[in-house]
XYZ file of C-alpha atoms in Angstrom:
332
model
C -8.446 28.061 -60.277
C -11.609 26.114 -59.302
C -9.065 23.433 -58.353
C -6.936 25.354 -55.776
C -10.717 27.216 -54.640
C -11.435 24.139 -53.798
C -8.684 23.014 -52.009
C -8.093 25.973 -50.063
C -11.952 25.408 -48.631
C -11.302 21.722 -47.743
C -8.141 22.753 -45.480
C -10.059 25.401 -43.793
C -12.993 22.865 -42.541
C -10.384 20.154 -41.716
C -8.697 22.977 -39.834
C -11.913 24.376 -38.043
C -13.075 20.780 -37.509
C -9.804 19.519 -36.097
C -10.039 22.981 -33.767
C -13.243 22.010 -32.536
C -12.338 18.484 -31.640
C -9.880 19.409 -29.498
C -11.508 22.176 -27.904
C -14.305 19.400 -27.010
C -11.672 17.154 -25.871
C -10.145 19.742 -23.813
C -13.438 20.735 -22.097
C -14.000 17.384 -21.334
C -11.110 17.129 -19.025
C -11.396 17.912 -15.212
C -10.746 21.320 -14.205
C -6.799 22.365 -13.282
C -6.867 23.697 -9.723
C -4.552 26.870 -9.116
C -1.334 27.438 -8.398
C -1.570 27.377 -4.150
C -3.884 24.297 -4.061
C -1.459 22.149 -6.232
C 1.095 22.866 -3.825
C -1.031 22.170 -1.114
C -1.992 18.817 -2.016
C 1.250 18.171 -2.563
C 1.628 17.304 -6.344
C 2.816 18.836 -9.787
C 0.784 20.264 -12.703
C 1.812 17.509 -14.717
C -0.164 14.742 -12.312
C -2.975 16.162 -12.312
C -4.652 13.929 -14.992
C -3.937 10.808 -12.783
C -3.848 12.175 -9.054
C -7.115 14.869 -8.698
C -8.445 17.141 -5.873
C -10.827 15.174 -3.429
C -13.514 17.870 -3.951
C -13.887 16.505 -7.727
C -14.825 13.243 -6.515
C -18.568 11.690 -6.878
C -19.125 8.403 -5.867
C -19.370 5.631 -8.196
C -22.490 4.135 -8.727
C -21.149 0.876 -7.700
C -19.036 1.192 -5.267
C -16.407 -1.901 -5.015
C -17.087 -5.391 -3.053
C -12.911 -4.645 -1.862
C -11.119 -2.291 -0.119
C -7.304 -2.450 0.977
C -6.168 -0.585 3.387
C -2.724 0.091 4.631
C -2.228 0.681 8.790
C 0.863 2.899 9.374
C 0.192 5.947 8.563
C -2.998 5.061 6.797
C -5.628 3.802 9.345
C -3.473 3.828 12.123
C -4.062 7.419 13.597
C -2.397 8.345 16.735
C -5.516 10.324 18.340
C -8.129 7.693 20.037
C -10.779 9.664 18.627
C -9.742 9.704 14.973
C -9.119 6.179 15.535
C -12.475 5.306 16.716
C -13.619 7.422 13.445
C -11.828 4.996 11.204
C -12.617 2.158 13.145
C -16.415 2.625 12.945
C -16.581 3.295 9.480
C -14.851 0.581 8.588
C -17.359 -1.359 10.580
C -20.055 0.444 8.577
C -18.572 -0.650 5.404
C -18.708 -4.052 6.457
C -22.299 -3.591 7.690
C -23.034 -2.595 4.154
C -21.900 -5.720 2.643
C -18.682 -4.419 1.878
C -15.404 -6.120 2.569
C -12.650 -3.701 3.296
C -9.065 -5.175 5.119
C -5.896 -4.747 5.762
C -3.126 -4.865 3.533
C -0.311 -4.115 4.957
C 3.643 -4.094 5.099
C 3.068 -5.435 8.948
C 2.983 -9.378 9.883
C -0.808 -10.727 10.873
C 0.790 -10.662 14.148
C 1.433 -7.351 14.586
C -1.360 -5.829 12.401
C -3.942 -6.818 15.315
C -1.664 -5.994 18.144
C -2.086 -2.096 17.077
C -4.963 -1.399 17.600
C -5.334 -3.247 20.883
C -8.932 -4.338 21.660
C -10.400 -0.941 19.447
C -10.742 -3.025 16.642
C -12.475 -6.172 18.139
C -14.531 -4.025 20.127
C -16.294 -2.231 16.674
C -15.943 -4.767 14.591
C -16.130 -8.102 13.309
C -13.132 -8.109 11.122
C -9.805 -10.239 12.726
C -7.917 -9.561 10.007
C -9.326 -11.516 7.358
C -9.454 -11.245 4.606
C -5.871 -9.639 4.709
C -2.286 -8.742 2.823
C 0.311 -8.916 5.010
C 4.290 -8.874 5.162
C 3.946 -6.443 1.776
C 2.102 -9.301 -0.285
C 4.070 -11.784 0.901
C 1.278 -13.982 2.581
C -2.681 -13.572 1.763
C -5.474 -14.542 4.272
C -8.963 -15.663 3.072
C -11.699 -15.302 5.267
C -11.673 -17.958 7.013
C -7.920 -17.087 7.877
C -6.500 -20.054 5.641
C -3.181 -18.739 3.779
C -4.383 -18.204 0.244
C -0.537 -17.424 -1.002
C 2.746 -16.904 0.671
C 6.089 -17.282 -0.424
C 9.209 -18.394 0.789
C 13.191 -16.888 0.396
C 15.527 -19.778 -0.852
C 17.487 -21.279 1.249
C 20.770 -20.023 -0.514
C 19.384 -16.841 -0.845
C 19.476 -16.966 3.200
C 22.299 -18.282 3.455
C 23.862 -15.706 1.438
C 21.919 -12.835 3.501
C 22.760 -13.994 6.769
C 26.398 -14.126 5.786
C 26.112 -10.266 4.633
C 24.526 -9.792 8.095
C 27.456 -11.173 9.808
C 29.863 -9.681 7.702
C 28.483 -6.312 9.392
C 27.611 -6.952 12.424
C 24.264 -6.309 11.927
C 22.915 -9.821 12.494
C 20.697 -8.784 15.685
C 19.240 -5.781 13.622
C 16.997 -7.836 11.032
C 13.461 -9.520 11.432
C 12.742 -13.032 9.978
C 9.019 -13.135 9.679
C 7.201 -16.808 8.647
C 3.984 -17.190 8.340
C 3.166 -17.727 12.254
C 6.073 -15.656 13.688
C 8.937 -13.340 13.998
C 12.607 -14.183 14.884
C 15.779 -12.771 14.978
C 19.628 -14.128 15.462
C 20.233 -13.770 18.725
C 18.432 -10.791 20.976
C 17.462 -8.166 18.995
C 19.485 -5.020 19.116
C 18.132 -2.835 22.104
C 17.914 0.292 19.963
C 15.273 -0.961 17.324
C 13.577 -2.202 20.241
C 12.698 1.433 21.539
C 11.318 1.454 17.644
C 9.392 -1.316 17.418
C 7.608 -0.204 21.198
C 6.568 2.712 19.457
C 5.191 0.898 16.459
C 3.278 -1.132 18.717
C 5.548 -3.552 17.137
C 6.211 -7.193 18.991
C 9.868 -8.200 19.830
C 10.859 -11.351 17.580
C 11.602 -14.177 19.216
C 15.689 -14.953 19.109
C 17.378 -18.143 17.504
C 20.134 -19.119 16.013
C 20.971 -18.324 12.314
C 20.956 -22.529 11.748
C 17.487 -22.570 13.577
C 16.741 -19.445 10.708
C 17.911 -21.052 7.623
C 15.492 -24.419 8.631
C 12.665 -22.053 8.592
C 10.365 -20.690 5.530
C 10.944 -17.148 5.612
C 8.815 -15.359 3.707
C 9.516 -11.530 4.704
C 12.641 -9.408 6.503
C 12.992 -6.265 7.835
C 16.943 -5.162 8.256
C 18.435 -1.567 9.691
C 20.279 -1.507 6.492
C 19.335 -0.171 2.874
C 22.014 -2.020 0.709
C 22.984 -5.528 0.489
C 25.933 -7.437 -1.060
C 24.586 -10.577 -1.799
C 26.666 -12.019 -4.806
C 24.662 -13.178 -7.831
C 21.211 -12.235 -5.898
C 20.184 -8.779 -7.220
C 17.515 -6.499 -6.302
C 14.384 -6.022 -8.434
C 15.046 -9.602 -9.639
C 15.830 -12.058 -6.268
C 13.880 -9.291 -4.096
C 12.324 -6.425 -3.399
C 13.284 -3.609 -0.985
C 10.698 -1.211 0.431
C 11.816 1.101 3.292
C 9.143 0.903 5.948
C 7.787 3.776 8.284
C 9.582 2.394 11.488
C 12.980 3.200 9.406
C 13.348 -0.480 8.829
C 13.547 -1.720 5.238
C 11.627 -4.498 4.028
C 12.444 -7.752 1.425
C 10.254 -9.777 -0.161
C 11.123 -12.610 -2.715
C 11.325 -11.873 -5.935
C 8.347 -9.822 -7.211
C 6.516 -9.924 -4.053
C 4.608 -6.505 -3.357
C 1.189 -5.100 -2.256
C -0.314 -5.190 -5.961
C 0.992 -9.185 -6.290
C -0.759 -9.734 -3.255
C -3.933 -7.923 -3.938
C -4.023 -9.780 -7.083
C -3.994 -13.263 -5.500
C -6.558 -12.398 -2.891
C -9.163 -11.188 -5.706
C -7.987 -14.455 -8.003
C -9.129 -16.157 -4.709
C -12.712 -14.703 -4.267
C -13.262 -14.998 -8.271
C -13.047 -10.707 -8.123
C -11.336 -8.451 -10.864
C -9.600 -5.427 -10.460
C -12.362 -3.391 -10.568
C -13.964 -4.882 -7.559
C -10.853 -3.008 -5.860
C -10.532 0.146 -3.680
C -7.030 1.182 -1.983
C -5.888 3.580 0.281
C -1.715 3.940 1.559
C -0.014 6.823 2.320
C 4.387 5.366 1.174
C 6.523 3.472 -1.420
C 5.006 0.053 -0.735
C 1.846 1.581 -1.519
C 2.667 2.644 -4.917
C 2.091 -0.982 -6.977
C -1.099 -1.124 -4.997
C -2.450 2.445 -5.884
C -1.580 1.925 -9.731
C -3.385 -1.479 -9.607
C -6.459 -0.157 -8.249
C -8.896 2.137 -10.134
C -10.108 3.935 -7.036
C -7.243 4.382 -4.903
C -6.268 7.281 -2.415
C -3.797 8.958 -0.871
C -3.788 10.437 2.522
C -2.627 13.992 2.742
C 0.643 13.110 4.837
C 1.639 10.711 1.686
C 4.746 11.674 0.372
C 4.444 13.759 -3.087
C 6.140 10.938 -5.073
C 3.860 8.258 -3.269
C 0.655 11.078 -4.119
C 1.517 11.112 -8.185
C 0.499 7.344 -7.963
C -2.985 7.848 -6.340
C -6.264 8.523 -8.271
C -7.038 11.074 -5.570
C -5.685 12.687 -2.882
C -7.147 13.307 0.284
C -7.091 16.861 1.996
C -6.442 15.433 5.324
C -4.461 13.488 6.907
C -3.636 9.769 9.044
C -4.693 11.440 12.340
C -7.280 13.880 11.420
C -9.604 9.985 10.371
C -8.519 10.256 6.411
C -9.319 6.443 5.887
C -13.344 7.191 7.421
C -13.224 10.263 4.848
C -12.749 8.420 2.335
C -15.025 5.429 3.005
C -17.499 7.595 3.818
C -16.671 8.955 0.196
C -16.823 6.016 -1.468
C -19.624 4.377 -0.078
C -21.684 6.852 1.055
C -21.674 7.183 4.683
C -21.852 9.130 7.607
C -18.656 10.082 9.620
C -19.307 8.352 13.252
């Protein structure tokens, strides 16, 4: 009897105990926000562990020597004002001793084009340190290519054919690591699309001239490609872009890959990493970094990838918001 007493009293404290753990652990979690904010910020119940409401956020105490930062629709903002905002807090970072830059789905090229002379005028970043092409080539700071790399020739070859096969030849981009090209003049429809990007026209040659080059990056008005043995997810990647274009990189090529080299470079670690994006080819570079953000006109499935999610948007200055956040600044 004192035998069963006794075990009877030794489940009921490994019960209570085991209660009380888990009602610690459970406290220890970050509050749930209701039902109407959730769907305002744009994600499910479930994400909440890993994507969190901006007003939770505290700064760390040390904030990181890196900062990515993706351009369209990310620190491109269409309003001159909001622009300026993110302009001159990114200048502030870099004041600070800071090193944010772009990393970007968008060529070198065309990453300083954007912004016209805003960017030179407030800063003293020309786009290095820098990701471009989705990872496919890194800049140091002194502008010296860090990492790129190239499609195989046969994989061209094999592409080009598919092009001309659909008569799409004049509708894809051939970026290198200089410059742009496409067979023959590019089709006068994407053109209207790439003047609204702020985009510049790629220069036209001939698909021999194409295959002689080292392409490193493409962007093609067409989302599926018959290509032979060369499969997707193993020969390349495919991210759709925000101009409607979609984008291939070599093999495993992507934002994170690239981040990853450019920190190797410097002798950083991950956790000397920050990251903002708002789409898909922001994903790999949100899950890489600890501190990374989305803007509030992210998609929701880009969002569930963020550590937080902004309340505002790519034209109401959502990249200064969240410097200013992270480092502790003032809003110009």
């Amino acid at each position: 009897m004192r035998l069963i007493s006794l075990l009877f009293l030794t489940y009921s404290l490994v019960d209570v105990i085991g209660n009380e753990v888990e009602a610690r652990t459970e406290s220890s979690k970050p509050p749930l926000r209701k039902d109407a904010d959730q769907d305002k910020m744009g994600f499910k119940l479930a994400d909440l562990e890993t994507a969190r409401d901006i007003s939770e956020f505290v700064a760390p105490e040390k904030p990181p020597k890196y900062f990515g930062i993706d351009i369209d629709g990310t620190m491109y903002a269409e309003g001159q004002e909001e622009r300026e905002k993110n302009i001159k807090t990114f200048a502030q970072v870099m004041e600070k001793g800071h090193t944010p830059f772009f990393c970007t789905g968008r060529s070198y090229r065309s990453s300083m084009s954007i912004f016209g002379g805003d960017l030179e005028n407030n800063t003293t970043y020309k786009g290095y340190p820098g990701v471009y092409n989705n990872g496919s080539s890194v800049y140091d700071k002194d502008g010296n290519i860090v990492f790129s790399r190239t499609f195989q020739r046969d994989f061209l070859e094999a592409f080009i054919a598919f092009l001309e096969k659909k008569g799409i030849q004049n509708k894809c981009i051939f970026y290198t690591e200089t410059n742009d090209f496409s067979i023959g003049e590019f089709d006068p429809k994407w053109k209207a699309t790439l003047d609204s990007r702020k985009i510049p026209y790629p220069e036209p040659k001939t698909a021999q001239e194409i295959l002689n080059m080292k392409v490193i990056y493409l962007s093609v008005d067409c989302d599926h490609y018959d290509l032979g043995n060369f499969k997707e997810n193993v020969d390349y990647l495919k991210k759709i872009s925000s101009s409607g274009l979609y984008n291939v990189t070599p093999g495993n090529v992507n934002k994170a890959l690239g981040l990853t080299k450019l920190l190797e470079h410097v002798g950083a670690n991950v956790e000397d990493l920050g990251y903002i994006g708002n789409a898909e080819n922001d994903i790999e570079a949100m899950e890489l970094s600890p501190l990374s953000f989305a803007v509030a006109n992210a998609k929701d499935d880009v969002k569930e990838h963020a550590k937080w999610i902004l309340d505002i948007t790519c034209n109401e200055a959502g990249v200064a918001k969240a410097l200013a956040l992270v480092y502790g600044l003032q809003i110009p």
